[in-house]
Coordinates of C-alpha atoms and ligand atoms in Angstrom, one line a residue:
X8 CA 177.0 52.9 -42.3
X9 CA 173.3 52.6 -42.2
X10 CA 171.4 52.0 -45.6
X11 CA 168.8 54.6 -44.0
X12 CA 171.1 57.3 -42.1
X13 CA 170.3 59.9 -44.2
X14 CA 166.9 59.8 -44.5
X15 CA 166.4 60.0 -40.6
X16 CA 169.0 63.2 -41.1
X17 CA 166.8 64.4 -43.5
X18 CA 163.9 63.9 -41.1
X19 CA 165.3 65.7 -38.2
X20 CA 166.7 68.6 -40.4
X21 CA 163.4 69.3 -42.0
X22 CA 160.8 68.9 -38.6
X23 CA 163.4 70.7 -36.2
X24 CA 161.5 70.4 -32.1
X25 CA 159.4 67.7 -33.1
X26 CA 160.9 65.0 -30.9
X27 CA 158.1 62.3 -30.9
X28 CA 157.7 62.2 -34.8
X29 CA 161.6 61.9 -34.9
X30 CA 161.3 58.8 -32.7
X31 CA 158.4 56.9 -34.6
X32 CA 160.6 57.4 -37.5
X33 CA 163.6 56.0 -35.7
X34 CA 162.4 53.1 -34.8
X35 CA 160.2 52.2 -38.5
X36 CA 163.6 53.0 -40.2
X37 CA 165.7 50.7 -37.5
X38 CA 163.2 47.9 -38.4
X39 CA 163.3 48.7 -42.2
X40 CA 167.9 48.4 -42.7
X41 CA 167.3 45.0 -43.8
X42 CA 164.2 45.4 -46.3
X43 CA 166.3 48.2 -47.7
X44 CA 169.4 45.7 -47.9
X45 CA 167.0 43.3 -49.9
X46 CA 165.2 45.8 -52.1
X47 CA 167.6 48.2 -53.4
X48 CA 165.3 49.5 -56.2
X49 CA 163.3 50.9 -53.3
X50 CA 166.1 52.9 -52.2
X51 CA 166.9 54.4 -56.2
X52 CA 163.1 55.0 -56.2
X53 CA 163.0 57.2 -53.0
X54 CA 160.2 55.2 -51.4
X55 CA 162.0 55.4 -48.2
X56 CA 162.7 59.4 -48.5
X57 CA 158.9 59.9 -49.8
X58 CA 157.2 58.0 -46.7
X59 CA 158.7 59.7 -44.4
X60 CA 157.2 62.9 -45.9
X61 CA 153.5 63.5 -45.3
X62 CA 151.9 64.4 -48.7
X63 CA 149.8 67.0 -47.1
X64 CA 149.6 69.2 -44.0
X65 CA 147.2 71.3 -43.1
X66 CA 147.0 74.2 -40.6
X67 CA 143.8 75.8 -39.4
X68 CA 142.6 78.7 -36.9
X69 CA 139.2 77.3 -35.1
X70 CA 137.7 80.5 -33.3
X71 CA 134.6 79.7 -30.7
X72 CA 133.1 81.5 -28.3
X73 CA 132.8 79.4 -24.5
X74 CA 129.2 80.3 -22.5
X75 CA 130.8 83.6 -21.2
X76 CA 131.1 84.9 -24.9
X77 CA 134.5 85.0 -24.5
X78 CA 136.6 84.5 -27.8
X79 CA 138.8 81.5 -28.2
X80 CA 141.2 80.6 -31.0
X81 CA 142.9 77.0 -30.8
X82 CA 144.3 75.6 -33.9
X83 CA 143.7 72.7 -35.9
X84 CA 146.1 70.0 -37.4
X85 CA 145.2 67.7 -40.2
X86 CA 148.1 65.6 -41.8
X87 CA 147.4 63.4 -44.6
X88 CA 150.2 60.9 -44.9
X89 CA 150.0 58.6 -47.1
X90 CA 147.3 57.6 -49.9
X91 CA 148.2 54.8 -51.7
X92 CA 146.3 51.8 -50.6
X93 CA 143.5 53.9 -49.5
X94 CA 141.8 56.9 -48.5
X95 CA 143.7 58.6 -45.7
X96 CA 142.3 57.3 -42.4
X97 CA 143.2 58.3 -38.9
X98 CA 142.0 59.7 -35.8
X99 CA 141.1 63.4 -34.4
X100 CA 143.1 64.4 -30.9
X101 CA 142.0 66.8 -28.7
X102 CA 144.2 67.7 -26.3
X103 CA 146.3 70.6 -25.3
X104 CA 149.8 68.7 -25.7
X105 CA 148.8 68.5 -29.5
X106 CA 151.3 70.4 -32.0
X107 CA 152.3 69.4 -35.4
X108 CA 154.9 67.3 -34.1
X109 CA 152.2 64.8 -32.6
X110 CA 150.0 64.8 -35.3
X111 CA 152.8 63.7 -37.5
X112 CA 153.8 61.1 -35.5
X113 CA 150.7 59.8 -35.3
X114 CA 150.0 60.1 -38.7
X115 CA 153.3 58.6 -39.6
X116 CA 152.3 55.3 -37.3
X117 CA 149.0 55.4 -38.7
X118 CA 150.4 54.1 -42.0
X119 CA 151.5 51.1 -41.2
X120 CA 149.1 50.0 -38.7
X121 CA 146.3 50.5 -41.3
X122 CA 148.2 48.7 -43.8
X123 CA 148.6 45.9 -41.4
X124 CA 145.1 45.8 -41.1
X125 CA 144.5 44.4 -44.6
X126 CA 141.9 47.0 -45.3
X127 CA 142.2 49.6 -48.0
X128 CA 143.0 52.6 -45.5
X129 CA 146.2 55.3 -45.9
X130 CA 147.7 57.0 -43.3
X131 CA 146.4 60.2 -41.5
X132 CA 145.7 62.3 -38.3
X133 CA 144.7 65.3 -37.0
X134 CA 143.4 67.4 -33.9
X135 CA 143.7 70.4 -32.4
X136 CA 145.0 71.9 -28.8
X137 CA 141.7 72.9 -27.8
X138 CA 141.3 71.3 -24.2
X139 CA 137.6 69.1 -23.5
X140 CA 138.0 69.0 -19.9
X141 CA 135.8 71.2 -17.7
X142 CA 133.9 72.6 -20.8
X143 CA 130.2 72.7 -21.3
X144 CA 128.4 70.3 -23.8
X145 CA 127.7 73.9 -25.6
X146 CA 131.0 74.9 -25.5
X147 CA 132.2 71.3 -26.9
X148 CA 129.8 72.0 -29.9
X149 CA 130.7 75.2 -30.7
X150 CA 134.1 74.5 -30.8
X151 CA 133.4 70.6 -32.9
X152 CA 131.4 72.8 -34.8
X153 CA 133.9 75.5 -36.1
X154 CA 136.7 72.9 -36.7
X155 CA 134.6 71.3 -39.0
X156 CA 134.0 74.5 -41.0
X157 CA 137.6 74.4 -42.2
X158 CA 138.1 70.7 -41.9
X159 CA 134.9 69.6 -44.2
X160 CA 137.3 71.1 -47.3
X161 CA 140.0 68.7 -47.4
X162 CA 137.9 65.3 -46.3
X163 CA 135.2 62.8 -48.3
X164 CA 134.3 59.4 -47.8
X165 CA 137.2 58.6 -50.4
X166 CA 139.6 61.0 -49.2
X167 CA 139.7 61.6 -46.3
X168 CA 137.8 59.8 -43.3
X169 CA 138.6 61.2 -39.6
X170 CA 137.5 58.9 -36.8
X171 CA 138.5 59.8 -32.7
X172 CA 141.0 59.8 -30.5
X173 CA 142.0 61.6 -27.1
X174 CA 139.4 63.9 -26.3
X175 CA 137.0 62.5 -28.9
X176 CA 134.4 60.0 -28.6
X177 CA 130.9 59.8 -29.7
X178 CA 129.7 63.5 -28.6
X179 CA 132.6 65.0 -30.6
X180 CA 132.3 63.0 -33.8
X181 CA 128.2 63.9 -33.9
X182 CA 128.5 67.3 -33.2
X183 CA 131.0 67.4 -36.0
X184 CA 129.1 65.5 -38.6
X185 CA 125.9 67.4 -38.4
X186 CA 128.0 70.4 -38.9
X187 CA 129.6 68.6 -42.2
X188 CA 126.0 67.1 -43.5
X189 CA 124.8 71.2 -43.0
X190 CA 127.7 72.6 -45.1
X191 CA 127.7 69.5 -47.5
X192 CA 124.2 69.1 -47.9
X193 CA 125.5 64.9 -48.0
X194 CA 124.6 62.1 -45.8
X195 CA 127.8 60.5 -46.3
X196 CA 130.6 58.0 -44.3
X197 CA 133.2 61.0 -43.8
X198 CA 133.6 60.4 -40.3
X199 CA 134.3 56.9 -38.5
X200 CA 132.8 56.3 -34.3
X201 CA 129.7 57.4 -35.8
X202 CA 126.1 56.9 -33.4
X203 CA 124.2 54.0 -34.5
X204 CA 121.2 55.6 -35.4
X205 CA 123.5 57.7 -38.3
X206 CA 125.7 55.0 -39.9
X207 CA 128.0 53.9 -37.0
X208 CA 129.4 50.1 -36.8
X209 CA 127.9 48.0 -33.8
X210 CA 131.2 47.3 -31.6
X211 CA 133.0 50.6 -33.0
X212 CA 133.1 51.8 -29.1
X213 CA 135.2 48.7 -27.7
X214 CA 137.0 47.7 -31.1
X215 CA 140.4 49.1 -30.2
X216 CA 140.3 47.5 -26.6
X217 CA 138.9 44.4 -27.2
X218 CA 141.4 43.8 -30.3
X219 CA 144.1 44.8 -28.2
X220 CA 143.1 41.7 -26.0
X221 CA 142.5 39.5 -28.9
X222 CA 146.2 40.5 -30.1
X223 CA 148.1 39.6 -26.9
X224 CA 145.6 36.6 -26.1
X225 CA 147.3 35.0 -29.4
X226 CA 150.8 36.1 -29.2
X227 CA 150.8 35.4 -25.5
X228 CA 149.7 31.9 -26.0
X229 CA 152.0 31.6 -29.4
X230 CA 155.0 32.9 -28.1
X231 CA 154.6 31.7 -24.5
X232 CA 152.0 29.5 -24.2
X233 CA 150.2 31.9 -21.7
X234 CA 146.7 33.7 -22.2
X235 CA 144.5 36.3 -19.7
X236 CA 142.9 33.2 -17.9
X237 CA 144.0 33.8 -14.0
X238 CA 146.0 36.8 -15.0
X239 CA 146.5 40.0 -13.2
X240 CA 146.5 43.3 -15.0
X241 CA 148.1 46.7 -15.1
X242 CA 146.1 49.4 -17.8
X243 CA 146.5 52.7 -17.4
X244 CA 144.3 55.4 -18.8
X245 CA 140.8 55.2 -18.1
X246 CA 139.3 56.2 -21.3
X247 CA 138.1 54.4 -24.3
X248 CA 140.5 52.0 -25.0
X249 CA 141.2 51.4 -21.0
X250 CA 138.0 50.6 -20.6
X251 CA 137.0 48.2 -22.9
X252 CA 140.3 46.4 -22.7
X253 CA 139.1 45.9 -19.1
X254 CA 136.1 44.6 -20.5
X255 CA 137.8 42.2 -22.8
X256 CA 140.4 40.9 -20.0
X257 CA 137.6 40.3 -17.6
X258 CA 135.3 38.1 -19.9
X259 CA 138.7 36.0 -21.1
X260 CA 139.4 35.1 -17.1
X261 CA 142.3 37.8 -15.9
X262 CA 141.7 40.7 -13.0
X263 CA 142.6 43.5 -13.7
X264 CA 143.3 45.6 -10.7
X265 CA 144.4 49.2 -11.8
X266 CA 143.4 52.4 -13.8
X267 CA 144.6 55.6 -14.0
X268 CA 143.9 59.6 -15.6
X269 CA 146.4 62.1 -15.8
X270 CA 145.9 63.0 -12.5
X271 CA 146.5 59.2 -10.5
X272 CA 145.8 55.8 -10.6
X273 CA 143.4 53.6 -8.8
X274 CA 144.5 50.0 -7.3
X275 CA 141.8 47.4 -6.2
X276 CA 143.0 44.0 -5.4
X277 CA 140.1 42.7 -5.8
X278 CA 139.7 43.5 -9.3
X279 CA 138.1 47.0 -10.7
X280 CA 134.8 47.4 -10.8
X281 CA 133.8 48.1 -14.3
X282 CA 130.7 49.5 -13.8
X283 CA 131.4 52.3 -11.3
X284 CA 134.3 53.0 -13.7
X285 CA 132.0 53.2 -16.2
X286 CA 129.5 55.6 -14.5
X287 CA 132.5 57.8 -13.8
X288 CA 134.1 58.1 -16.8
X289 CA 131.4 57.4 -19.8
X290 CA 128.0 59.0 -17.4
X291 CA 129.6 61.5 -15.4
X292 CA 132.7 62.8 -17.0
X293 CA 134.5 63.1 -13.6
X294 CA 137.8 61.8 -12.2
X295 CA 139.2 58.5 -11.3
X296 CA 139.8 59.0 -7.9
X297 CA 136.2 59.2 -7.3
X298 CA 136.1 55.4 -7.6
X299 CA 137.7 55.2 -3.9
X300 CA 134.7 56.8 -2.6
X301 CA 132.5 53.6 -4.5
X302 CA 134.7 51.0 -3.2
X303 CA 136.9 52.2 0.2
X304 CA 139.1 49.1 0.4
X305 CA 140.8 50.7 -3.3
X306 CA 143.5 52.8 -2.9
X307 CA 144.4 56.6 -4.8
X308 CA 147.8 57.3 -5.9
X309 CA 148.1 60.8 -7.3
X310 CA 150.6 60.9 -10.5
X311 CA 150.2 58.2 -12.8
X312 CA 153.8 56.7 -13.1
X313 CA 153.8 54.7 -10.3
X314 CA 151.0 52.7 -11.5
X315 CA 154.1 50.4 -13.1
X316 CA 155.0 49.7 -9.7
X317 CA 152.2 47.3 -9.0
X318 CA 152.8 43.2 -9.4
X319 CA 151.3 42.2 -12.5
X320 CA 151.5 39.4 -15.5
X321 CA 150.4 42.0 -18.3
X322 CA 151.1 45.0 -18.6
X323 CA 148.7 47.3 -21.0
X324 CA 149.7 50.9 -21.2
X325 CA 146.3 52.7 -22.8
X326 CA 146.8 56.2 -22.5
X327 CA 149.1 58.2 -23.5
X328 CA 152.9 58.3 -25.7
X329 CA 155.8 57.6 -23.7
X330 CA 153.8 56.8 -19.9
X331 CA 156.0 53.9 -20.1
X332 CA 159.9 54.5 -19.5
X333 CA 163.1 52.7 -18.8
X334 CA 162.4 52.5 -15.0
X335 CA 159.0 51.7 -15.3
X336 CA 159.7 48.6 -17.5
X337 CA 162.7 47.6 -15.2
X338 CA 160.0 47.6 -12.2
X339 CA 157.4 45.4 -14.4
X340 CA 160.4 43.0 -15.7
X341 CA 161.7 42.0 -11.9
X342 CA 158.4 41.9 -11.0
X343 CA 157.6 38.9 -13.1
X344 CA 155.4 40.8 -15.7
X345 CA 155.8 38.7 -19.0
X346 CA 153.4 40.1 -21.4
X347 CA 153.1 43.9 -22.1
X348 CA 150.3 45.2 -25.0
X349 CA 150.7 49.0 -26.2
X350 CA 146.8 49.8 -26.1
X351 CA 147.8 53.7 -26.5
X352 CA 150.5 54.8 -29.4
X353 CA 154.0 54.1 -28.6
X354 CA 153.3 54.8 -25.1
X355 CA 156.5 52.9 -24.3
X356 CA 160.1 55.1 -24.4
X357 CA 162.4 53.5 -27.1
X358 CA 165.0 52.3 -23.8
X359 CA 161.8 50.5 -22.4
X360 CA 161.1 49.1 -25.6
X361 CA 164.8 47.7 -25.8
X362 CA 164.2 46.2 -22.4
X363 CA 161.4 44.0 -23.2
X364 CA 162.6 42.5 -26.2
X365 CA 166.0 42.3 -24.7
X366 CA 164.2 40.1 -21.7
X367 CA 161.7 38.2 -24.4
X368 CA 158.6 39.8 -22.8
X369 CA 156.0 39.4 -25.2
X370 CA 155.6 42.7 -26.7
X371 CA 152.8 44.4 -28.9
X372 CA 153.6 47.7 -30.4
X373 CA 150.9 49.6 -30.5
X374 CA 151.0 49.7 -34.4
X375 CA 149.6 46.3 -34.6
X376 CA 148.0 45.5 -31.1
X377 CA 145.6 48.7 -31.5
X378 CA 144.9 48.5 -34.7
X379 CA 141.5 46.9 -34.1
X380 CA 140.3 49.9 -33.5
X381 CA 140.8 51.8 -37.4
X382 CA 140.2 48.1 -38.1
X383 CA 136.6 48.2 -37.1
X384 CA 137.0 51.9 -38.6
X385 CA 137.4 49.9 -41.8
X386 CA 134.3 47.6 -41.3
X387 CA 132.4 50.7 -40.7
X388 CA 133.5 52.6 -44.0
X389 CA 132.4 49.2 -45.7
X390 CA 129.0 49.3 -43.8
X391 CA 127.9 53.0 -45.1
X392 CA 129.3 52.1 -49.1
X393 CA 126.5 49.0 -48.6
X394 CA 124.3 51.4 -46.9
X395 CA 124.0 47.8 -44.7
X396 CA 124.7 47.0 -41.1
X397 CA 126.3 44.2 -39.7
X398 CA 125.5 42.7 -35.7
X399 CA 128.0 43.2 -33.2
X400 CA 128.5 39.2 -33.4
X401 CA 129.4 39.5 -37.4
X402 CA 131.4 42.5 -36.5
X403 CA 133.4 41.1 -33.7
X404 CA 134.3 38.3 -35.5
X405 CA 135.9 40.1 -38.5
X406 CA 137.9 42.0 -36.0
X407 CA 139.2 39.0 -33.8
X408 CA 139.9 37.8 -37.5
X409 CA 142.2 40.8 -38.5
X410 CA 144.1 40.5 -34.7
X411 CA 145.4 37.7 -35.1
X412 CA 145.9 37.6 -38.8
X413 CA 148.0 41.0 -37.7
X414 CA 149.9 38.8 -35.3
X415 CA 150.6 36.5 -37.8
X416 CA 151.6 38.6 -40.6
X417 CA 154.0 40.8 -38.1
X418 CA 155.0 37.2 -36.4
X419 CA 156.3 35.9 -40.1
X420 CA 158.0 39.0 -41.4
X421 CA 159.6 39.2 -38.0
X422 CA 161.2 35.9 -39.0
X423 CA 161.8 36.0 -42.4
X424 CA 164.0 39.3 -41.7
X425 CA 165.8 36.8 -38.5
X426 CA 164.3 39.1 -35.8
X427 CA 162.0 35.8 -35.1
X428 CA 159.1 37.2 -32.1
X429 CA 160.3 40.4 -32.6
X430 CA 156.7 41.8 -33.0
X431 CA 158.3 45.8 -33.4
X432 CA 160.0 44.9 -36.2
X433 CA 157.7 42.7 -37.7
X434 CA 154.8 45.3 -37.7
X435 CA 156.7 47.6 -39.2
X436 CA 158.0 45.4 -41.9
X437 CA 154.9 43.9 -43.0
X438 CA 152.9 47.0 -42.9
X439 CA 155.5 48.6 -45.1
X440 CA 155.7 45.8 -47.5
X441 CA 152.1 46.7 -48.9
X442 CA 152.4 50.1 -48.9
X443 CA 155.9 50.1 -50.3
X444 CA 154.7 47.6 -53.1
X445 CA 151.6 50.4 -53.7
X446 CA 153.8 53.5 -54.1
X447 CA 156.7 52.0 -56.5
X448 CA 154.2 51.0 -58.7
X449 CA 152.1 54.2 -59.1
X450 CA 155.5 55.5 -59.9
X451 CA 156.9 58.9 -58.2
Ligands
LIG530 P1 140.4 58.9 -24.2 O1 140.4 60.4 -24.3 O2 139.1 58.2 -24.2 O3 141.2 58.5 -22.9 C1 142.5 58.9 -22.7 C2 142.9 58.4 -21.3 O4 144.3 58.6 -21.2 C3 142.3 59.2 -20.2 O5 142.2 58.4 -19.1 C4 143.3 60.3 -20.0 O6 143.3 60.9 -18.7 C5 144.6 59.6 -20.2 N1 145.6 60.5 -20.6 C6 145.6 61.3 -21.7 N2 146.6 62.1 -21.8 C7 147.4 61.8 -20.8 C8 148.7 62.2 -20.3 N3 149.4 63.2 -21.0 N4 149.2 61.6 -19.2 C9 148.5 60.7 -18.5 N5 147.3 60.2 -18.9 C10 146.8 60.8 -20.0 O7 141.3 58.4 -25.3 P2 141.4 56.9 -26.0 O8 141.2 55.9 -24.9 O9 140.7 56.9 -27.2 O10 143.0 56.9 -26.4 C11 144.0 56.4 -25.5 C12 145.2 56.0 -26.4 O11 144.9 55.0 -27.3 C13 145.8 57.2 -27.2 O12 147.2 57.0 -27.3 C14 145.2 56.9 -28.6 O13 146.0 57.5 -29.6 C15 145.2 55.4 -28.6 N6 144.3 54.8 -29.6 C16 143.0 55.1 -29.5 C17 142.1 54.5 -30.4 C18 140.7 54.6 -30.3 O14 140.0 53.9 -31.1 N7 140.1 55.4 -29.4 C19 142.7 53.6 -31.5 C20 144.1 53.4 -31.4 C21 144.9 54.0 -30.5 P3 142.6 62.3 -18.5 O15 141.1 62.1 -18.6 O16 143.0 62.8 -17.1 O17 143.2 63.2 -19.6

């Protein structure tokens, strides 16, 4: 009988249809038997019933009006997790899979990764299923704006401190930080991915991607004694962290030589383009497939699953949860594929997940290979307290610093618990460590 069994009952009883926060918690819980086994106060003390239980959620109606004057009312999710080693901290989805369900599962990961960061960050998230694609930059503010009019209640600078995610970048996060400095009255660090003319961190915009390179770069070469030099590259997504992680595997030596949206996936032997992806993406707005028209010896695949199918070394899912399944990580296995890096969070099925560490791939959960990203987050909080800026060369460096202290934090606990390169359970253990520490003694 599993130390843990009934707190995972609990969890599924209480948050019925919400299958993707069931699975984070499976999986942290899986990891966490053993710490339970060694720590029995922690079970008398309910630590492990209390995490699993956000402290706060809240619900919102965001009504805007699109350039026809048409009425529109999504809603709005904010879940504030966990508190005790820091102000909750987490990103802002926009997407129109978002429920509650997501948002706690995100929220839920979110604790430990920020933990594992060494900063002094909880555990949060938040969003809404208002769609970005196709809408006007007016119609993006409106709508920025009017979440913000419910959401500037329940955050502050040591509170509660949204950054982005899917569907938010840097137009979202200004758009909703002039509407909170209006209602506030406060120029204040209450939202993270900020411009750099308004308090925003140099290297905010490719933290997440280029720590996702520095991770694997060490626990390739650690575990494997392989790096990016000469590598070929699978990433899907062709967003924020897609992009830069390009970025990042190109200036360490590797090619990467596919991308994808929601719609397909690109595939250029010779190696992608940056630039023109750039353009696309960042400039434009548009689709993927318009790279083919840039470069015609590149090929369009519409669907984005089969992008698995292409030879690679590494493997760096950046899109989306669960892109990545049981097939898919069959197909990258036999094809020779011996490092795979979760860029988005827990883009890889449970079954895939089982595969890799089964085969000794070298694997980064997305807890602690993306983390560079609420990392930097972090750095930029610090920043606006100092009312100071650091360069992008000072910046960088503390964030390659956290990476691979990350790695080697998850890499020990992973081996003190006799799951040695295990990096899954690892991260989890190590992140929960602090926060476990944190919450038994400020008591229940
Ligand atoms: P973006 O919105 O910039 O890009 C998302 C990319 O993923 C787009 O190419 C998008 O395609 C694709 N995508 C989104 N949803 C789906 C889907 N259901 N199926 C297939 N493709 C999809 O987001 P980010 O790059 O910021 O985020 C990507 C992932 O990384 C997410 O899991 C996020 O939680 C995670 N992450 C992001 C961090 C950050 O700092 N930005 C930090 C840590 C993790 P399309 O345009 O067609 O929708």
């Amino acid at each position: 009988m599993k130390l843990l069994a009934n707190v995972m009952e609990q969890v599924v009883k209480r948050n019925p249809n919400e299958p993707e926060f069931h699975q984070a918690v499976e999986e942290v819980l899986d990891s966490l038997e053993s710490v339970a086994e060694k720590n029995p106060q922690w079970v008398k003390e309910g630590i492990f019933d209390r995490i699993v239980e956000p402290e706060r959620q809240i619900i919102f109606r965001i009504p805007w009006v699109d350039d026809n004057n048409k009425v529109h009312v999504n809603r709005g999710f904010r879940v504030q997790f966990n508190s005790s080693i820091g102000p909750y901290k987490g990103g802002l989805r926009l997407h129109p899979s978002v429920n509650v369900g997501i948002i706690k599962f995100l929220g839920f990961e979110q604790i430990f990764k920020n933990s594992l960061t060494g900063l002094p960050l909880g555990g949060g998230k938040g969003g809404s299923d208002f769609d970005p694609k196709g809408k006007s930059d007016g119609e993006i503010m409106r709508f920025c704006q009017s979440f913000m009019t419910e959401l500037y209640r329940h955050i502050g600078p040591n509170t509660d401190v949204p950054a982005g995610d899917i569907g938010v970048g840097g137009r979202e996060i200004g758009y909703m930080y002039g509407m909170y400095r209006k209602i506030r009255n406060e120029f204040t660090g209450i939202l993270t991915g900020k411009g750099l003319t308004w308090g925003g961190s140099l290297a905010r915009t490719q933290a997440t991607g280029y720590g996702l390179c520095y991770f694997m770069d060490v626990a390739m070469q650690s575990i494997k004694g392989k790096s990016f030099k000469d590598a070929t590259v699978v990433i899907s997504g062709s967003g924020n962290v897609a992009i830069y992680a390009t970025e990042k595997v190109q200036e360490l030596g590797g090619k990467v030589v596919a991308l994808s949206d929601s719609a397909g996936y690109i595939h250029d032997p010779e190696g992608i383009k940056l630039d023109t992806v750039k353009q696309i993406k960042e400039v434009e707005r548009k689709r993927i497939s318009e790279y083919i028209k840039h470069h015609p010896k590149a090929t369009y695949t519409e669907g984005c699953a089969g992008i698995w199918s292409i030879k690679c070394d590494v493997a760096l899912p950046c899109a989306t949860q669960n892109e990545l399944d049981e097939n898919a990580a069959k197909t990258l296995i036999a094809n020779g594929c011996y490092g795979v890096g979760e860029g988005a969070n827990m883009p890889s099925t449970p079954e895939a997940v089982d595969l890799f560490i089964e085969n000794k791939i070298v694997f980064g959960p997305g807890k602690a290979a993306n983390a560079g990203g609420v990392a930097t987050s972090g750095l930029e909080m610090c920043q606006n307290s100092m009312r100071y800026s650091w360069t992008f060369e000072e910046v960088d460096t503390k964030l390659k610093d956290i990476m691979v202290n990350i790695y080697k934090n998850a890499s020990d606990a992973a081996k003190e618990y006799g799951k040695e390169n295990n990096l899954v359970a690892g991260a989890n253990i190590a992140g929960f460590l602090k926060v476990a520490e944190a919450m038994s003694a400020q008591g229940v």
